[in-house]
Coordinates of C-alpha atoms and ligand atoms in Angstrom, one line a residue:
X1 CA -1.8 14.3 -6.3
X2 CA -4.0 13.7 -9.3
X3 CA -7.3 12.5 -8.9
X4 CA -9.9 11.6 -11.4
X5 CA -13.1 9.8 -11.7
X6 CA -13.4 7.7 -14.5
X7 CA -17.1 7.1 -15.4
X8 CA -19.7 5.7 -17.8
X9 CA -22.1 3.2 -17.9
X10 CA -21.6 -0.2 -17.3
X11 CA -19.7 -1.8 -20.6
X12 CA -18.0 1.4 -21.4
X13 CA -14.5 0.5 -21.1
X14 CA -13.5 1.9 -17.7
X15 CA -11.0 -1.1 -16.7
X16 CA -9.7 -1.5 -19.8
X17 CA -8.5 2.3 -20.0
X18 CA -7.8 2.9 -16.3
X19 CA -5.4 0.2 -17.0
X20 CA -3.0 1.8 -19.2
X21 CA -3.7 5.2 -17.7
X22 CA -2.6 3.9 -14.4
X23 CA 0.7 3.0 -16.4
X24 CA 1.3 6.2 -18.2
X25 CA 0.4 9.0 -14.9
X26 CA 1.9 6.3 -12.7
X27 CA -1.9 6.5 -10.3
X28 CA -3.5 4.1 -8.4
X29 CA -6.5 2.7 -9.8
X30 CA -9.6 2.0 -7.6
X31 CA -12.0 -0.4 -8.8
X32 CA -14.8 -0.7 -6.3
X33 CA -16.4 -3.5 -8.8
X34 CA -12.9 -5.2 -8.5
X35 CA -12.9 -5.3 -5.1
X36 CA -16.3 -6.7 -4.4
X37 CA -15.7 -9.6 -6.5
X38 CA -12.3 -10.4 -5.1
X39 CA -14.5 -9.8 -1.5
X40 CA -16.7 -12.4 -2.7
X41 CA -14.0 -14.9 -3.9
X42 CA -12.6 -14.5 -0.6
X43 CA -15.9 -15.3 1.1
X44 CA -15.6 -11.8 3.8
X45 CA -18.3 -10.3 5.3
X46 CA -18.9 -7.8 2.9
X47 CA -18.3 -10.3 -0.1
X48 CA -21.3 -11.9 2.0
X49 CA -23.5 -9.2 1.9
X50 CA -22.4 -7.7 -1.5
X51 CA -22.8 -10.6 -3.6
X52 CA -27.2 -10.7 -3.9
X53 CA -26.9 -7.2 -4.8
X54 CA -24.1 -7.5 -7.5
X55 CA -25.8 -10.5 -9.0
X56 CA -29.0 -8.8 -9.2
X57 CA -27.1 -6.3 -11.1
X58 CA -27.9 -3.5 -7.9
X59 CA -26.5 -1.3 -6.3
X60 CA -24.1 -2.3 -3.1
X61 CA -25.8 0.0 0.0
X62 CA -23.5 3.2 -0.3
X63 CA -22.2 3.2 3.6
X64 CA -20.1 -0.2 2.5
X65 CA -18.5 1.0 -0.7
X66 CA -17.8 4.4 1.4
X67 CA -15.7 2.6 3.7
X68 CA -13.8 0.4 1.5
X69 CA -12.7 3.5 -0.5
X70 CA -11.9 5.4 2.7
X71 CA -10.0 2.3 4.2
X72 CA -7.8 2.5 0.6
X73 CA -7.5 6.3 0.7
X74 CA -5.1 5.4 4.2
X75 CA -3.9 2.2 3.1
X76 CA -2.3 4.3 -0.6
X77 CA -1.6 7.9 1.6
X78 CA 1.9 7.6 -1.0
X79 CA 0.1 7.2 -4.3
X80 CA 1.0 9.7 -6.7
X81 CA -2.8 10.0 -7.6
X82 CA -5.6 7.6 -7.9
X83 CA -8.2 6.4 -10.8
X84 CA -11.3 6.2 -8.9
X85 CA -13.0 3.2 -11.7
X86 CA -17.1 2.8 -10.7
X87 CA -17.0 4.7 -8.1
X88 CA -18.7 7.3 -7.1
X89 CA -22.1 5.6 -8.5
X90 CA -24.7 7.5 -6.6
X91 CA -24.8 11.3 -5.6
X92 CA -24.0 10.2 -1.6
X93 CA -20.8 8.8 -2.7
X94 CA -20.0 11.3 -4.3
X95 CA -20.5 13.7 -1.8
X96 CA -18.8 11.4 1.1
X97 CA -15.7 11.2 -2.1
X98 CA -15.1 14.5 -1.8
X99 CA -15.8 15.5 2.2
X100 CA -12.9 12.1 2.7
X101 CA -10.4 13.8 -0.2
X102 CA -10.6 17.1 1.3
X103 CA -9.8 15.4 4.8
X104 CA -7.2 14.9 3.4
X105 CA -6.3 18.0 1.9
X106 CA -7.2 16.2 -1.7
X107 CA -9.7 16.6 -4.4
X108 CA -11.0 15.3 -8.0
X109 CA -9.5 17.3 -10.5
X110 CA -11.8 15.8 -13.2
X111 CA -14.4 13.1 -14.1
X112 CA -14.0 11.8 -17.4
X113 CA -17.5 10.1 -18.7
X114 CA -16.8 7.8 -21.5
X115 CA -19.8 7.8 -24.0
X116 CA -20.7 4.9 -25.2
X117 CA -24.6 4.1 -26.8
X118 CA -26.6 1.4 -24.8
X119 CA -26.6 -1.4 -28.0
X120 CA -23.1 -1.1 -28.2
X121 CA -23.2 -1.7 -24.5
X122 CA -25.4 -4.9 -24.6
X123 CA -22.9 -6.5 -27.2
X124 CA -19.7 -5.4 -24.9
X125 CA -21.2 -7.5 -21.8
X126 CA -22.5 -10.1 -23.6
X127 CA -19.2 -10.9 -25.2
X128 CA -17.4 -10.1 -21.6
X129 CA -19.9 -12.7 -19.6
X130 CA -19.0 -15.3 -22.2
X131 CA -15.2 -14.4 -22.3
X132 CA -14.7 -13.7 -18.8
X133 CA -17.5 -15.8 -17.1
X134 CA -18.4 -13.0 -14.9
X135 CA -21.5 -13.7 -12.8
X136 CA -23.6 -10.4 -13.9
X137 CA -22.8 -10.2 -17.2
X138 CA -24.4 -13.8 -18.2
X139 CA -28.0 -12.6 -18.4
X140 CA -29.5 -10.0 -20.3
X141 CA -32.1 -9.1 -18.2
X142 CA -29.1 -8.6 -15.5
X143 CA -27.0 -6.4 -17.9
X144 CA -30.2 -4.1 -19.0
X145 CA -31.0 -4.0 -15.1
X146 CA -27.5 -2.4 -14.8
X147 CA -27.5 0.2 -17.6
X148 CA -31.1 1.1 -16.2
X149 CA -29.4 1.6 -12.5
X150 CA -26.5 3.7 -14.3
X151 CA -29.6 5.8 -15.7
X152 CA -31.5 6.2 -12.6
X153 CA -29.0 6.5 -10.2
X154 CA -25.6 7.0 -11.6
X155 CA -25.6 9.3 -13.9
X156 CA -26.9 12.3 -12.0
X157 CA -23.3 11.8 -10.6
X158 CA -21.9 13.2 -13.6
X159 CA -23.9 16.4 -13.1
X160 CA -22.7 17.3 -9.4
X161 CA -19.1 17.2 -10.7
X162 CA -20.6 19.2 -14.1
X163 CA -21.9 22.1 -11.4
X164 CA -18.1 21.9 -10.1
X165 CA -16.8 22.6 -14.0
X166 CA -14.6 19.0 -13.4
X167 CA -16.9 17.0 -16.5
X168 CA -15.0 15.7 -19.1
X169 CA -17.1 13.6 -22.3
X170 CA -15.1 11.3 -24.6
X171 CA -16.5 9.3 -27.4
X172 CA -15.9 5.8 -26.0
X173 CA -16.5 4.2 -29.3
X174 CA -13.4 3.0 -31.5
X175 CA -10.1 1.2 -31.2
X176 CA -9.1 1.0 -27.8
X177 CA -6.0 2.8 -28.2
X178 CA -7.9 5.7 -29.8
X179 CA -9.5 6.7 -26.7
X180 CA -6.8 5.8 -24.2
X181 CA -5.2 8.9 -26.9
X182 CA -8.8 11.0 -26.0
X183 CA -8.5 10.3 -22.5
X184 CA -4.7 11.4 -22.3
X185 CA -5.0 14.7 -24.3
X186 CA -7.7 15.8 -21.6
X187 CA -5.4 14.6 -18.6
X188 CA -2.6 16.3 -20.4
X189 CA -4.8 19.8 -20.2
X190 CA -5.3 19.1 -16.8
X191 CA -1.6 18.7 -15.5
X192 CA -0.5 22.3 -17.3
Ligands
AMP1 P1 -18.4 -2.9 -11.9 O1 -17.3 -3.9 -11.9 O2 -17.9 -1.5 -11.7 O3 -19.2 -3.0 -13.2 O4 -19.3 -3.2 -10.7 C1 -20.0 -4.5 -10.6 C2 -21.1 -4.4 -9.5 O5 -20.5 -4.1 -8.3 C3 -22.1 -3.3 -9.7 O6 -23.2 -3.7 -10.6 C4 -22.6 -3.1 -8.3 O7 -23.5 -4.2 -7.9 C5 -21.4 -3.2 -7.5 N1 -20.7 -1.9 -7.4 C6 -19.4 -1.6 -7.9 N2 -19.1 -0.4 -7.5 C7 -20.2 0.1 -6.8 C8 -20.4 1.4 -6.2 N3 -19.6 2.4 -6.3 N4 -21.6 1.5 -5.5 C9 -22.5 0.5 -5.4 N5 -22.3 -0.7 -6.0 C10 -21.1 -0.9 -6.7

């Protein structure tokens, strides 16, 4: 299996690229955002109890995501490999990510942070919540709310996998097929 954590800060391009990555390795990709809003749609419990949090631009409590990535971990035991896409966002999850992977006899082979400044951000969502309609990205306050959680909370994730020599940085500014290209050549180094 092959096993990477896409990351960056909200806006960065994470679904775009795990998109076409997914294509080219032939991996699963697990959006936990994804989820929670089709969880919503569907009007489930969790949807329920996600959905103040998300459009506050918070944090969903780390026991619920846990569980929905552990229920996918069983539900894709076949997948070649998975793109883990916003998630882990906090240290806990992290740590839960790997203890659940190495149940399995599984583990990240990389996190690839995509870097991307926060005004380039800003302009990203606010063109996405106009585009796409999507509840958190309509109000600036809620978007700067986000990159401030990604600040606080997430990005000290990119630092446990940098003590496990897994961290991977790519520019995440230019054409989009530019840094699928960035992104490929460092998956590339990690099959050999
Ligand atoms: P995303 O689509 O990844 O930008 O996620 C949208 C929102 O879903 C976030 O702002 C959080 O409220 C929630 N969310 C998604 N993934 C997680 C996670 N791993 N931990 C906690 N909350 C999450």
């Amino acid at each position: 299996m092959l096993n990477l954590v896409l990351f960056g800060p909200p806006g960065a391009g994470k679904g775009t690229q795990a998109k076409f990555l997914e294509q080219r390795y032939q991996l699963r990709q697990l959006s936990t955002g994804d989820m929670l809003r089709s969880a919503i749609a569907k009007q489930t419990p969790l949807g329920v109890e996600a959905k103040g949090y998300m459009n506050r631009g918070e944090l969903v409590p780390d026991e619920k995501v846990v569980g929905v990535i552990s229920e996918c971990l069983d539900e894709y035991r076949d997948a070649k490999g998975f793109i883990f896409d916003g998630f882990p966002r906090t240290t806990v999850q992290a740590v839960q990510l790997d203890r659940m992977l190495a149940e399995r006899g599984e583990r990240i082979e990389g996190m690839l942070l995509l870097n991307v400044p926060n005004d380039e951000l800003l302009k990203r969502l606010m063109l996405r919540g106009r585009e796409s309609g999507r509840a958190d990205d309509q109000d600036e306050s809620i978007i700067l709310n986000r990159i401030k959680v990604y600040e606080d909370q997430t990005k000290p994730v990119a630092d446990f996998y940098s003590a496990q020599g897994k961290l991977w940085v790519i520019e995440g500014v230019g054409a989009v097929s530019e840094i699928t290209a960035r992104l490929e050549a460092v998956i590339d180094t990690l099959l050999k």
